[in-house]
Coordinates of C-alpha atoms in Angstrom, one line a residue:
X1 CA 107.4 -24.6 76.0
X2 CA 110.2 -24.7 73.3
X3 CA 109.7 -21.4 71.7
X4 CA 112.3 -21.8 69.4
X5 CA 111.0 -25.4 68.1
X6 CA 107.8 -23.5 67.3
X7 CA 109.1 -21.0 65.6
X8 CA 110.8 -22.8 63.4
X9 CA 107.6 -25.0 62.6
X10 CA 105.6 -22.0 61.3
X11 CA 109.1 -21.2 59.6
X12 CA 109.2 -24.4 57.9
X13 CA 105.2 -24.6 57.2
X14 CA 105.3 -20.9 56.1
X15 CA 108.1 -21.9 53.5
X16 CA 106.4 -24.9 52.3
X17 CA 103.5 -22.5 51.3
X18 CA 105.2 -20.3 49.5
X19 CA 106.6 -23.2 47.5
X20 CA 103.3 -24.5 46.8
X21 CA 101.7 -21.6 45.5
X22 CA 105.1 -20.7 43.7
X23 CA 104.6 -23.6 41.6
X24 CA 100.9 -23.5 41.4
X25 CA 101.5 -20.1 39.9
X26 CA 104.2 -21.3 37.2
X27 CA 101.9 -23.7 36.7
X28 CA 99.1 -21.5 35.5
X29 CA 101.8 -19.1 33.4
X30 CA 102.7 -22.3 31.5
X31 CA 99.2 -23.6 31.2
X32 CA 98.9 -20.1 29.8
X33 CA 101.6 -19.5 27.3
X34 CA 100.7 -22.7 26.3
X35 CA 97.0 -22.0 25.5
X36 CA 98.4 -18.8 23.8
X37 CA 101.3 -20.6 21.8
X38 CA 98.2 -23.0 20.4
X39 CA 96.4 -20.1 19.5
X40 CA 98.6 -18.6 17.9
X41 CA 100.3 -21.6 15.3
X42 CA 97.0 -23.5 14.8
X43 CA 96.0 -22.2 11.9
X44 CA 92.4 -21.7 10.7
X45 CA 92.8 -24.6 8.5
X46 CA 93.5 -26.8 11.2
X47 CA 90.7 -25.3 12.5
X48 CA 87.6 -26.0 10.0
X49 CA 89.4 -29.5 9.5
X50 CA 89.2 -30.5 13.1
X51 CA 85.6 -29.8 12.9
X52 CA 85.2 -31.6 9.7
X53 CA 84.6 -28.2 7.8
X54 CA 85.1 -28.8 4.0
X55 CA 85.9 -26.6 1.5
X56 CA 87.2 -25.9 -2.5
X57 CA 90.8 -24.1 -3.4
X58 CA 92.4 -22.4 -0.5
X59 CA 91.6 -19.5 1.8
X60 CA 93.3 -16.6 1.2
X61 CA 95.3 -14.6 2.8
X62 CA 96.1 -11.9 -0.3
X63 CA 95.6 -8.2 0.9
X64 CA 93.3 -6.5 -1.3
X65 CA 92.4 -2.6 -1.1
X66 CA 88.8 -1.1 -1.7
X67 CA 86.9 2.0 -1.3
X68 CA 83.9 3.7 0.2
X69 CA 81.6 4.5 -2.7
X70 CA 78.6 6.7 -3.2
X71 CA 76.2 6.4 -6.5
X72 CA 73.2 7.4 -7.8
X73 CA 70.3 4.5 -8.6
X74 CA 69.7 5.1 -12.6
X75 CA 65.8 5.7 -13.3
X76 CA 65.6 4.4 -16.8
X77 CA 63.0 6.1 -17.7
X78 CA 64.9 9.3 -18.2
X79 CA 68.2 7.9 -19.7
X80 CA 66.6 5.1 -21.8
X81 CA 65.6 8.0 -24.5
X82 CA 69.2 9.3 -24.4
X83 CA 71.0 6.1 -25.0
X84 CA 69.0 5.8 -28.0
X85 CA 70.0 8.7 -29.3
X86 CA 73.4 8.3 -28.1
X87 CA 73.6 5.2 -29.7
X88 CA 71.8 6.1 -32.8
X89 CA 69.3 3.1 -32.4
X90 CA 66.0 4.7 -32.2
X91 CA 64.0 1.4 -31.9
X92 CA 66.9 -0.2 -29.3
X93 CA 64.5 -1.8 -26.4
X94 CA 61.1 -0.5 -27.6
X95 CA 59.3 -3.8 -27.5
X96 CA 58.8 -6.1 -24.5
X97 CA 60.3 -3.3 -22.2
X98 CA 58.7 -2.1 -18.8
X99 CA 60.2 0.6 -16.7
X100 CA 59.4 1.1 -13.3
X101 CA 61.4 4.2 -11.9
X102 CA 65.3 2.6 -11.2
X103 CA 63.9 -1.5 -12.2
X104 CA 63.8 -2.3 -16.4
X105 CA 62.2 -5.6 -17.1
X106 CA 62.3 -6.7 -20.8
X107 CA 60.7 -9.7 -22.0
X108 CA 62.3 -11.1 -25.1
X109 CA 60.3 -12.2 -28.0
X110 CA 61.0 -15.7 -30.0
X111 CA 63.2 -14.2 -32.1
X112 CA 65.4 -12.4 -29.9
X113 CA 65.5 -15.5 -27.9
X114 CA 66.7 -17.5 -30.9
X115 CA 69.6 -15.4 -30.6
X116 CA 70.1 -15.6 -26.9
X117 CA 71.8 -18.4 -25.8
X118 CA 74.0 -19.3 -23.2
X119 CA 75.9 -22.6 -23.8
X120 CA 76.7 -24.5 -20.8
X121 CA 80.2 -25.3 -21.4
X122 CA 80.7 -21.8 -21.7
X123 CA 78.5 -19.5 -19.7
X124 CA 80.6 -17.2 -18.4
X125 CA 82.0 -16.4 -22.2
X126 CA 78.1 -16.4 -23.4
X127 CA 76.9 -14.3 -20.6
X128 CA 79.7 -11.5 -21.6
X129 CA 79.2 -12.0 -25.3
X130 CA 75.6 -10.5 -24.5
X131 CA 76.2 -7.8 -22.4
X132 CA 79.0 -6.6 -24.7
X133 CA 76.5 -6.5 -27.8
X134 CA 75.2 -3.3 -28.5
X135 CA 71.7 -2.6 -28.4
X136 CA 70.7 -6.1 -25.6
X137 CA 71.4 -4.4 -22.8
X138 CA 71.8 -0.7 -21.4
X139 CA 75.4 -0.3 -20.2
X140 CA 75.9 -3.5 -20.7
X141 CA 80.2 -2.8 -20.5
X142 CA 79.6 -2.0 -16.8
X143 CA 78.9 -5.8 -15.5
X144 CA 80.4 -8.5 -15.3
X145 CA 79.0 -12.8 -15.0
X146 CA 79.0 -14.0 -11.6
X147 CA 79.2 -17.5 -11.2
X148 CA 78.3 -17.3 -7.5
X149 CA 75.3 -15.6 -7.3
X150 CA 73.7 -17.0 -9.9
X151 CA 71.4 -20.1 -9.8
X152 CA 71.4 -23.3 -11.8
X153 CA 70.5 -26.1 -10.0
X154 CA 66.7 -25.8 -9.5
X155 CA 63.5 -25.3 -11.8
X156 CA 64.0 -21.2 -11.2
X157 CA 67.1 -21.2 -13.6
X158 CA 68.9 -17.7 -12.9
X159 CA 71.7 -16.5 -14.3
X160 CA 73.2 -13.1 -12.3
X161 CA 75.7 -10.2 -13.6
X162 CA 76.7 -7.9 -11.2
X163 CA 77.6 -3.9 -12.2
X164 CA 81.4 -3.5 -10.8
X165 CA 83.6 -1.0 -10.2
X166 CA 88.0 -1.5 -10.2
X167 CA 87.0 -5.2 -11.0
X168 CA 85.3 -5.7 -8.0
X169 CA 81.5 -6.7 -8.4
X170 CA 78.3 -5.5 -6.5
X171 CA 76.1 -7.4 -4.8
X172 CA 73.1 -5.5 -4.2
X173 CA 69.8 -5.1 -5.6
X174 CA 70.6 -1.9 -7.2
X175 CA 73.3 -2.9 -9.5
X176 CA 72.5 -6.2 -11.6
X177 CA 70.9 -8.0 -14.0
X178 CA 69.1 -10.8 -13.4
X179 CA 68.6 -13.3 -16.7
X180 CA 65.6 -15.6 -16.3
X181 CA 66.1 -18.8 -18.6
X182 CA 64.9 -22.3 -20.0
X183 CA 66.6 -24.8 -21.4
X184 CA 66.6 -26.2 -25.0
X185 CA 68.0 -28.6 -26.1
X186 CA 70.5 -28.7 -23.5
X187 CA 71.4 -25.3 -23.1
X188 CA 70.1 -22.5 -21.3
X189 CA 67.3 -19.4 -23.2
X190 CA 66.8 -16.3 -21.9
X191 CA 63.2 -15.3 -22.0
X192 CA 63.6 -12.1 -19.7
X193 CA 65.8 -10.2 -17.7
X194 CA 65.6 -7.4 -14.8
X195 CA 68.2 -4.6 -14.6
X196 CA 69.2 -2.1 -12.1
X197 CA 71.7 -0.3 -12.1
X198 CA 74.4 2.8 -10.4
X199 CA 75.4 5.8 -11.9
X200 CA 77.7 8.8 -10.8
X201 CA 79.9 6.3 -8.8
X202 CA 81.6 8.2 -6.6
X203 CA 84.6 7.4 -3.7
X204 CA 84.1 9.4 -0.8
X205 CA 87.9 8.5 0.5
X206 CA 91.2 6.8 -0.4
X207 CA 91.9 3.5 -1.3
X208 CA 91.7 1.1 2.1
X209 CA 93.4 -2.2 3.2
X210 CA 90.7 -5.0 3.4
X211 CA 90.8 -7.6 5.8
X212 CA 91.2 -10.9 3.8
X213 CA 88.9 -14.0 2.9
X214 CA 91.5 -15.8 5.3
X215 CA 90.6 -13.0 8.6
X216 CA 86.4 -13.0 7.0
X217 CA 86.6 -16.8 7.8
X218 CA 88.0 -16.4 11.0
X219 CA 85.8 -14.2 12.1
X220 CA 82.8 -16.3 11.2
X221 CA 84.2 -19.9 12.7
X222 CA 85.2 -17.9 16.1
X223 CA 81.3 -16.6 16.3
X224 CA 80.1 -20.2 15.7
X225 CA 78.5 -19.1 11.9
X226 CA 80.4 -21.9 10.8
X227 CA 79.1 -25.1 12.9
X228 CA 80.5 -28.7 12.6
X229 CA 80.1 -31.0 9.5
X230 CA 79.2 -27.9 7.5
X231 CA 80.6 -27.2 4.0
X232 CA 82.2 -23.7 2.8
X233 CA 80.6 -23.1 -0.9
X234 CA 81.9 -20.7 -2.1
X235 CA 83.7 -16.8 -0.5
X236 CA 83.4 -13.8 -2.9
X237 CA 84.1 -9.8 -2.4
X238 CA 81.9 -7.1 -3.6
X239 CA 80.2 -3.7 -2.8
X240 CA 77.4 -3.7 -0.8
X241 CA 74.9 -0.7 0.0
X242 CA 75.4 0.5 3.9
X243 CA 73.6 3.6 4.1
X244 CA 70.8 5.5 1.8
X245 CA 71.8 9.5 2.1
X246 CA 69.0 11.5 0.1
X247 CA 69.3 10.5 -3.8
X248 CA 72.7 8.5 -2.7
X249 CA 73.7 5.1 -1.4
X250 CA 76.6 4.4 0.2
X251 CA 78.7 1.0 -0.5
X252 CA 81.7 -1.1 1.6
X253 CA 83.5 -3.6 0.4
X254 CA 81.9 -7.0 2.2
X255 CA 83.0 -10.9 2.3
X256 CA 80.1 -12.8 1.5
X257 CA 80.8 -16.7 2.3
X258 CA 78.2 -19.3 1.4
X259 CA 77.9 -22.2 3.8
X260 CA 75.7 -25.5 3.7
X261 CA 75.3 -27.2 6.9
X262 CA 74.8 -30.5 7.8
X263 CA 71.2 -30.8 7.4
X264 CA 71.7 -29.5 3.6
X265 CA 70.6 -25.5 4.2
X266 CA 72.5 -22.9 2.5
X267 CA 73.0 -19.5 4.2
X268 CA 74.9 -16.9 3.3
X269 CA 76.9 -15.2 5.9
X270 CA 78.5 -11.5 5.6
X271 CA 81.0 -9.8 6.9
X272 CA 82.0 -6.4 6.5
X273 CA 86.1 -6.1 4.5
X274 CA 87.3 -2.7 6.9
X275 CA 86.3 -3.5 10.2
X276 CA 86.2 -7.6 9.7
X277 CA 82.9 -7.6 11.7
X278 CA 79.5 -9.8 10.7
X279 CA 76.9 -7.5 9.3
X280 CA 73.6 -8.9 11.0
X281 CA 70.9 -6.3 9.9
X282 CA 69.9 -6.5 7.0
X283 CA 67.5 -3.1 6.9
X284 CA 69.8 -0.2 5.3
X285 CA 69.3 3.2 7.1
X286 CA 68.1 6.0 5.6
X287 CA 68.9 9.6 6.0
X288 CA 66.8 12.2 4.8
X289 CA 66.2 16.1 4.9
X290 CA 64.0 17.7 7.4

């Protein structure tokens, strides 16, 4: 037997193996980089329009700062007296008003109503014109109209300002005033509103970078809460209660991005603005004293 011609067999064969898995392991690297490279220049706009995701204006990718917050919920009952006499309007919401702990309803009579308009073409102007007038609303300098969570398209016409703080709204059930309208002649009454609202704001550490709309609406797309054929509504920032300590709430800044999918229902999808994660519980824990 030709030892010599067998060794050089398995030398040859042994080689060839190496070569092949050589190349089968550049292979993979390159496959790799590849995949990575993709990730990494396709942007998320490529994204939603490879997927026939719509959208108005652009997604943005401005960094914002915010804080964590603390505040009181105002019981009306006790400061209601005071602004009055603060004020000097003794009769300032004494008719058509119920007060129920932190929630003031007031029902406005004919005449007020006369005088409580908000004209279509300009609701946003209308809405501010009667918060800013003395004597319609308690502290009505602290909120602001928002456009997005209000509600104008269906036979419950609602019109929504939200109490802010820095410029940046809430959006919580503790801090806004809800209008309830009718129309009239083309433009919109208000027969009642609902008010809640925050005092003693507080922030309980220094101003934070935020992850932007742009990193919000990854997040979202990457955990399928955006699916195909869907349409982006609207994205808007604001304060939202995390945790109920005793007498005090605590609020995070949080991306709120409205989506209607194909079959035509809205959700609204939330995402916290410091850790960039999708806030999925909707029950607020509570701490209390023992």
């Amino acid at each position: 037997m030709d030892f010599k011609k067998i060794e050089w067999i398995f030398f040859v064969a042994f080689l060839g193996l190496n070569v092949f898995l050589f190349s089968s392991y550049q292979e993979s690297v390159n496959q790799g980089n590849n995949v990575i490279r993709s990730d990494q220049t396709e942007s998320i706009q490529q994204r939603l329009a490879s997927d026939d995701i719509s959208y108005t204006g652009k997604i943005s990718s401005e960094s914002r700062q915010g804080y964590y917050l603390s505040a009181e919920e105002t019981t009306f009952g006790k400061i209601l007296a005071k602004e009055r006499r603060n004020l000097d309007q003794k009769t300032m919401l004494t008719s058509g008003v119920v007060v129920n702990d932190s929630v003031l309803t007031k029902t406005l009579s004919e005449t007020e109503a006369k005088d409580s308009i908000f004209y279509s073409n300009k609701i946003g102007d209308s809405v501010n014109n009667f918060l800013n007038k003395k004597g319609n609303v308690l502290f009505g300098n602290d909120y602001m109209y928002m456009k997005n969570f209000s509600n104008l398209d269906s036979s419950s016409l609602e019109i929504q300002a939200s109490q802010k703080y820095n410029g940046l709204p809430f959006y919580d059930d503790t801090a806004k005033i809800v209008f309830s309208l009718k129309m009239q002649e083309k433009e919109y009454v208000v027969t009642k509103y609902t008010q809640t609202h925050l005092s003693g704001i507080e922030q309980l550490r220094e101003k934070m970078e935020l992850h932007t709309e742009e990193d919000a609406i990854k997040t979202l797309y990457v955990n399928n809460k955006i699916s195909r054929g869907s349409k982006i509504l609207w994205r808007q920032l604001a304060y939202s209660c995390i945790l109920k300590v005793r007498e005090k709430n605590v609020y995070v800044p949080v991306w709120y991005v409205a989506i209607e999918t194909p079959d035509k229902t809205i959700q609204v999808e939330s995402v916290n603005a410091f850790s960039n994660t999708i806030i999925t519980n909707n029950t607020i824990p509570k701490v209390e004293d023992h």
